[in-house]
Short mmCIF file of C-alpha atoms in Angstrom, two decimals:
data_model
loop_
_atom_site.label_atom_id
_atom_site.label_comp_id
_atom_site.label_asym_id
_atom_site.label_seq_id
_atom_site.Cartn_x
_atom_site.Cartn_y
_atom_site.Cartn_z
CA MET D 1 23.42 33.15 -8.43
CA ILE D 2 20.64 33.30 -10.92
CA PRO D 3 17.88 35.07 -9.47
CA ALA D 4 13.93 34.02 -9.59
CA LEU D 5 11.56 35.70 -11.37
CA PHE D 6 7.70 36.31 -11.21
CA ILE D 7 6.45 37.33 -14.86
CA ALA D 8 3.54 38.33 -16.04
CA HIS D 9 2.22 36.37 -19.48
CA GLY D 10 -0.63 39.30 -20.19
CA ALA D 11 -2.83 38.01 -22.67
CA PRO D 12 -1.88 35.70 -25.77
CA LEU D 13 -1.40 38.12 -28.52
CA LEU D 14 1.74 39.27 -26.63
CA ALA D 15 3.16 36.49 -28.63
CA ILE D 16 2.90 38.09 -32.12
CA GLU D 17 3.34 41.78 -30.77
CA ASP D 18 5.84 43.69 -30.69
CA ASN D 19 5.49 46.43 -27.93
CA ASP D 20 7.33 47.84 -25.10
CA TYR D 21 7.01 44.62 -22.60
CA THR D 22 7.79 42.39 -25.23
CA ARG D 23 10.86 44.22 -26.10
CA PHE D 24 11.30 44.34 -22.28
CA LEU D 25 10.85 40.52 -21.96
CA SER D 26 13.36 39.87 -24.96
CA GLY D 27 16.02 42.25 -23.57
CA LEU D 28 16.01 40.50 -20.34
CA GLY D 29 16.96 37.01 -21.88
CA GLN D 30 19.76 38.25 -22.78
CA ALA D 31 20.45 40.19 -19.97
CA LEU D 32 20.23 37.49 -17.43
CA PRO D 33 23.49 34.56 -17.39
CA ARG D 34 22.65 31.46 -19.35
CA PRO D 35 20.42 29.08 -17.27
CA SER D 36 21.39 25.58 -17.21
CA ALA D 37 17.60 25.14 -17.27
CA VAL D 38 14.16 26.81 -16.79
CA ILE D 39 11.82 25.55 -14.12
CA LEU D 40 8.62 27.30 -14.54
CA PHE D 41 5.35 27.60 -12.71
CA SER D 42 2.64 28.23 -14.52
CA ALA D 43 -0.83 29.74 -13.17
CA HIS D 44 -2.43 27.53 -16.35
CA TRP D 45 -1.26 24.51 -14.84
CA VAL D 46 -3.71 24.29 -11.70
CA THR D 47 -3.48 20.63 -9.75
CA GLY D 48 -4.27 19.19 -6.40
CA VAL D 49 -0.83 17.68 -6.28
CA GLN D 50 2.54 19.48 -7.31
CA GLN D 51 3.31 18.48 -10.68
CA VAL D 52 6.72 18.13 -12.15
CA SER D 53 7.04 17.56 -15.80
CA GLY D 54 9.04 14.68 -17.07
CA VAL D 55 8.21 15.32 -20.76
CA THR D 56 11.33 14.63 -22.97
CA GLU D 57 10.00 17.09 -25.55
CA TYR D 58 6.84 19.44 -25.47
CA ASP D 59 4.14 20.07 -27.45
CA THR D 60 2.69 23.43 -27.84
CA ILE D 61 -0.74 23.95 -25.99
CA TYR D 62 -3.27 26.59 -27.66
CA ASP D 63 -5.36 27.02 -24.39
CA PHE D 64 -7.28 29.70 -25.64
CA GLY D 65 -10.06 30.67 -28.48
CA GLY D 66 -10.83 33.29 -30.65
CA PHE D 67 -7.87 34.83 -31.73
CA PRO D 68 -5.70 35.15 -34.92
CA ASP D 69 -4.76 32.11 -36.80
CA GLU D 70 -0.78 33.25 -36.60
CA LEU D 71 -1.33 32.45 -32.79
CA TYR D 72 -2.23 28.91 -33.60
CA GLN D 73 0.92 28.01 -35.66
CA ILE D 74 3.23 28.92 -33.67
CA ARG D 75 5.32 26.02 -32.36
CA TYR D 76 7.91 26.51 -28.85
CA PRO D 77 9.48 22.74 -29.04
CA ALA D 78 11.34 23.02 -25.46
CA LYS D 79 13.07 19.79 -24.12
CA GLY D 80 13.08 18.60 -21.12
CA ASP D 81 15.84 17.50 -18.64
CA ARG D 82 15.21 13.68 -16.73
CA GLN D 83 18.27 14.65 -14.61
CA ILE D 84 16.83 17.93 -13.59
CA VAL D 85 13.47 15.84 -12.97
CA HIS D 86 15.30 13.56 -10.71
CA ARG D 87 16.88 16.32 -8.39
CA ILE D 88 13.40 18.25 -7.78
CA ALA D 89 12.02 14.73 -7.01
CA ALA D 90 14.53 14.20 -4.58
CA LEU D 91 14.44 17.93 -3.00
CA LEU D 92 10.45 17.64 -2.64
CA MET D 93 11.02 14.24 -1.17
CA LYS D 94 13.39 15.57 1.58
CA ASP D 95 11.38 18.32 2.71
CA GLY D 96 7.82 15.91 2.42
CA ILE D 97 6.05 17.74 -0.48
CA PRO D 98 3.72 15.71 -2.50
CA PHE D 99 4.39 15.43 -6.05
CA GLU D 100 3.42 13.49 -8.85
CA VAL D 101 5.72 13.15 -12.44
CA ASP D 102 3.74 14.17 -15.51
CA THR D 103 5.30 12.44 -19.01
CA THR D 104 2.62 13.94 -20.98
CA ARG D 105 1.50 17.39 -21.07
CA GLY D 106 2.59 20.29 -23.28
CA LEU D 107 3.59 23.65 -22.36
CA ASP D 108 0.51 26.06 -21.72
CA HIS D 109 0.50 29.84 -23.25
CA GLY D 110 1.48 30.89 -19.55
CA ALA D 111 4.90 29.16 -20.03
CA TRP D 112 5.48 29.48 -23.82
CA ILE D 113 4.63 32.76 -24.43
CA ILE D 114 7.04 33.84 -21.89
CA LEU D 115 9.75 31.42 -22.89
CA ARG D 116 9.66 32.52 -25.93
CA LEU D 117 10.57 35.78 -25.86
CA LEU D 118 13.54 35.23 -23.51
CA TYR D 119 15.04 32.06 -25.27
CA PRO D 120 13.50 32.12 -28.87
CA ASP D 121 15.38 29.45 -30.24
CA ALA D 122 13.75 27.06 -27.44
CA ASP D 123 17.39 25.74 -26.83
CA VAL D 124 17.07 25.97 -22.96
CA PRO D 125 15.72 22.97 -20.95
CA VAL D 126 12.53 23.56 -19.46
CA ILE D 127 10.91 21.79 -16.62
CA SER D 128 7.10 23.03 -15.74
CA MET D 129 5.20 23.06 -12.87
CA SER D 130 1.56 23.20 -11.58
CA VAL D 131 0.25 25.53 -8.80
CA ASN D 132 -2.22 24.65 -6.40
CA PRO D 133 -4.30 27.46 -5.27
CA ARG D 134 -5.64 25.38 -2.49
CA LEU D 135 -2.43 25.29 -0.62
CA SER D 136 -1.86 28.02 1.98
CA ALA D 137 0.43 30.83 1.08
CA GLU D 138 3.03 29.36 3.34
CA GLN D 139 2.82 26.20 1.91
CA GLN D 140 3.01 27.82 -1.78
CA TYR D 141 6.41 29.57 -0.32
CA LYS D 142 7.82 26.23 1.39
CA ILE D 143 7.73 24.54 -2.30
CA GLY D 144 9.97 27.41 -3.62
CA GLN D 145 12.22 27.10 -0.82
CA SER D 146 12.53 23.51 -1.81
CA LEU D 147 13.81 24.23 -5.23
CA ALA D 148 16.38 26.92 -3.86
CA TRP D 149 19.21 24.37 -3.99
CA LEU D 150 18.80 24.59 -8.34
CA ARG D 151 18.72 28.39 -8.20
CA ALA D 152 22.29 27.99 -6.64
CA ASN D 153 23.31 25.59 -9.42
CA ASP D 154 22.48 27.67 -12.72
CA ALA D 155 19.02 27.08 -12.85
CA LEU D 156 16.26 30.06 -13.46
CA ILE D 157 13.23 29.51 -11.80
CA ILE D 158 10.38 31.37 -13.30
CA ALA D 159 7.09 32.03 -11.91
CA SER D 160 4.31 32.65 -14.67
CA GLY D 161 1.18 34.69 -13.69
CA GLY D 162 0.02 38.39 -13.27
CA THR D 163 -0.03 40.32 -9.79
CA VAL D 164 -3.47 42.23 -11.29
CA HIS D 165 -5.66 39.37 -13.54
CA ASN D 166 -9.20 39.95 -13.34
CA LEU D 167 -10.64 39.40 -16.87
CA ARG D 168 -14.24 40.55 -15.54
CA ALA D 169 -12.51 43.97 -14.94
CA VAL D 170 -10.82 44.41 -17.94
CA GLN D 171 -11.52 47.54 -19.96
CA TRP D 172 -10.42 46.21 -23.44
CA GLN D 173 -10.61 49.64 -25.05
CA GLU D 174 -8.93 51.45 -22.06
CA ASN D 175 -5.48 52.88 -22.19
CA GLN D 176 -5.63 54.56 -18.58
CA VAL D 177 -4.34 52.56 -15.73
CA SER D 178 -7.58 51.81 -13.47
CA ASP D 179 -6.73 53.68 -9.77
CA TRP D 180 -7.57 50.18 -7.98
CA ALA D 181 -5.01 48.35 -9.87
CA LEU D 182 -2.14 51.01 -9.27
CA GLN D 183 -3.45 50.91 -5.35
CA PHE D 184 -2.99 47.01 -5.35
CA ASP D 185 0.40 46.72 -6.82
CA GLU D 186 1.49 49.37 -4.80
CA TRP D 187 0.74 48.31 -1.35
CA LEU D 188 2.26 44.78 -2.86
CA GLU D 189 5.43 46.75 -3.73
CA THR D 190 6.18 47.76 -0.44
CA GLN D 191 5.36 44.58 0.86
CA LEU D 192 7.57 43.12 -1.35
CA LYS D 193 10.97 45.29 -1.29
CA GLU D 194 10.35 44.82 2.89
CA TRP D 195 10.02 40.74 2.23
CA ASN D 196 7.10 41.26 4.96
CA LEU D 197 5.84 37.62 4.57
CA ASN D 198 3.47 38.32 7.67
CA ALA D 199 1.26 41.02 5.38
CA LEU D 200 1.69 39.17 1.84
CA PHE D 201 0.54 35.69 3.19
CA ARG D 202 -2.69 37.81 4.29
CA TYR D 203 -3.02 40.14 0.95
CA ALA D 204 -6.67 38.98 0.83
CA THR D 205 -7.65 40.53 3.81
CA LEU D 206 -5.29 43.39 3.76
CA ALA D 207 -4.45 44.59 0.46
CA PRO D 208 -6.74 47.27 -1.08
CA HIS D 209 -8.97 46.10 -3.45
CA ALA D 210 -7.76 42.79 -3.48
CA SER D 211 -10.93 40.83 -4.39
CA LEU D 212 -10.67 43.17 -7.39
CA ALA D 213 -6.90 42.40 -8.35
CA VAL D 214 -6.89 39.07 -7.33
CA PRO D 215 -10.48 37.74 -7.24
CA PRO D 216 -11.24 34.17 -5.91
CA TYR D 217 -12.01 32.46 -9.07
CA GLY D 218 -8.77 33.91 -10.32
CA ASN D 219 -6.07 33.55 -7.48
CA GLU D 220 -3.92 30.96 -9.61
CA HIS D 221 -2.54 33.71 -11.28
CA PHE D 222 -1.33 35.77 -8.05
CA ILE D 223 0.11 32.89 -6.27
CA PRO D 224 3.00 32.01 -8.62
CA ILE D 225 4.96 34.91 -6.86
CA PHE D 226 5.15 32.73 -3.45
CA TYR D 227 6.88 29.79 -5.61
CA ALA D 228 9.37 32.42 -6.75
CA MET D 229 9.90 33.99 -3.62
CA GLY D 230 10.31 30.58 -1.81
CA ALA D 231 13.27 29.77 -3.91
CA ALA D 232 14.94 33.40 -2.86
CA ASP D 233 14.37 32.89 0.70
CA ASP D 234 17.96 33.00 1.57
CA VAL D 235 18.41 36.59 0.32
CA ARG D 236 15.43 38.25 0.85
CA LYS D 237 15.54 40.56 -2.15
CA ALA D 238 12.72 41.85 -4.27
CA THR D 239 13.42 44.35 -7.04
CA LEU D 240 10.92 45.59 -9.64
CA LEU D 241 11.99 45.34 -12.99
CA HIS D 242 9.18 46.12 -15.15
CA ARG D 243 5.46 47.42 -14.37
CA SER D 244 3.00 48.40 -17.21
CA TYR D 245 -0.55 47.58 -17.82
CA ARG D 246 -2.72 46.80 -20.79
CA TYR D 247 -6.85 46.96 -21.15
CA GLY D 248 -7.21 49.20 -17.87
CA ASN D 249 -6.16 46.81 -15.18
CA LEU D 250 -4.03 43.84 -16.63
CA SER D 251 -0.72 44.04 -15.27
CA HIS D 252 2.73 43.31 -16.94
CA SER D 253 4.96 43.16 -13.44
CA VAL D 254 8.17 41.66 -13.54
CA TRP D 255 9.61 40.83 -10.00
CA GLN D 256 13.47 39.67 -9.27
CA PHE D 257 14.13 38.08 -5.81
CA GLY D 258 17.57 37.54 -5.14
#
């Protein structure tokens, strides 16, 4: 069975960089079993009702500004899959989870940067899905649980965000990792490996430096981890595949669930 993944998408520059993290993600795409499709929850698609993409072929969204022109020339023309959309709809309906099918939105950079590194030929069908920070962690986890059937049938479920993502705290010229970021990630690692949902669902009050690592105005980057975990609830095994940092505290963490 293909595992579920939480992958940090970092800064947009990753799309044109060659570094340890981009090479790791490229290698990960080659090492994973070939999926029938990718179901991707992106921190950059925030909605009040769960959205499921019904797009036939995606446009590429450049939801950032002030970067080199090269970034804006990139295209990632992934295709959707209507059959899988129908299956997702049936699974969500069965569990009483409200949703809507979106037929126009392209792939934001939280999605296409990761996908382009994993599957550079854009030859794996993609179903993009939104995240909702207003839901409780338990509800986000339940949405992931609802999609477990897809993982059991060779779909790769990816949650894209960042365990430590506070753009107001980054140190653009700093190479040394901030202590508070390390302490938060180390706490998170312990809880994930123990699958301690009671603690994880209360990370905001229990984790050291949670308000810095996951600021209230930016928790949409952290919460995708619950969707990915929920999809692997039947196995409850967490493995840290990669962790590094840019700009002092912007985390590049990759977690495998299942």
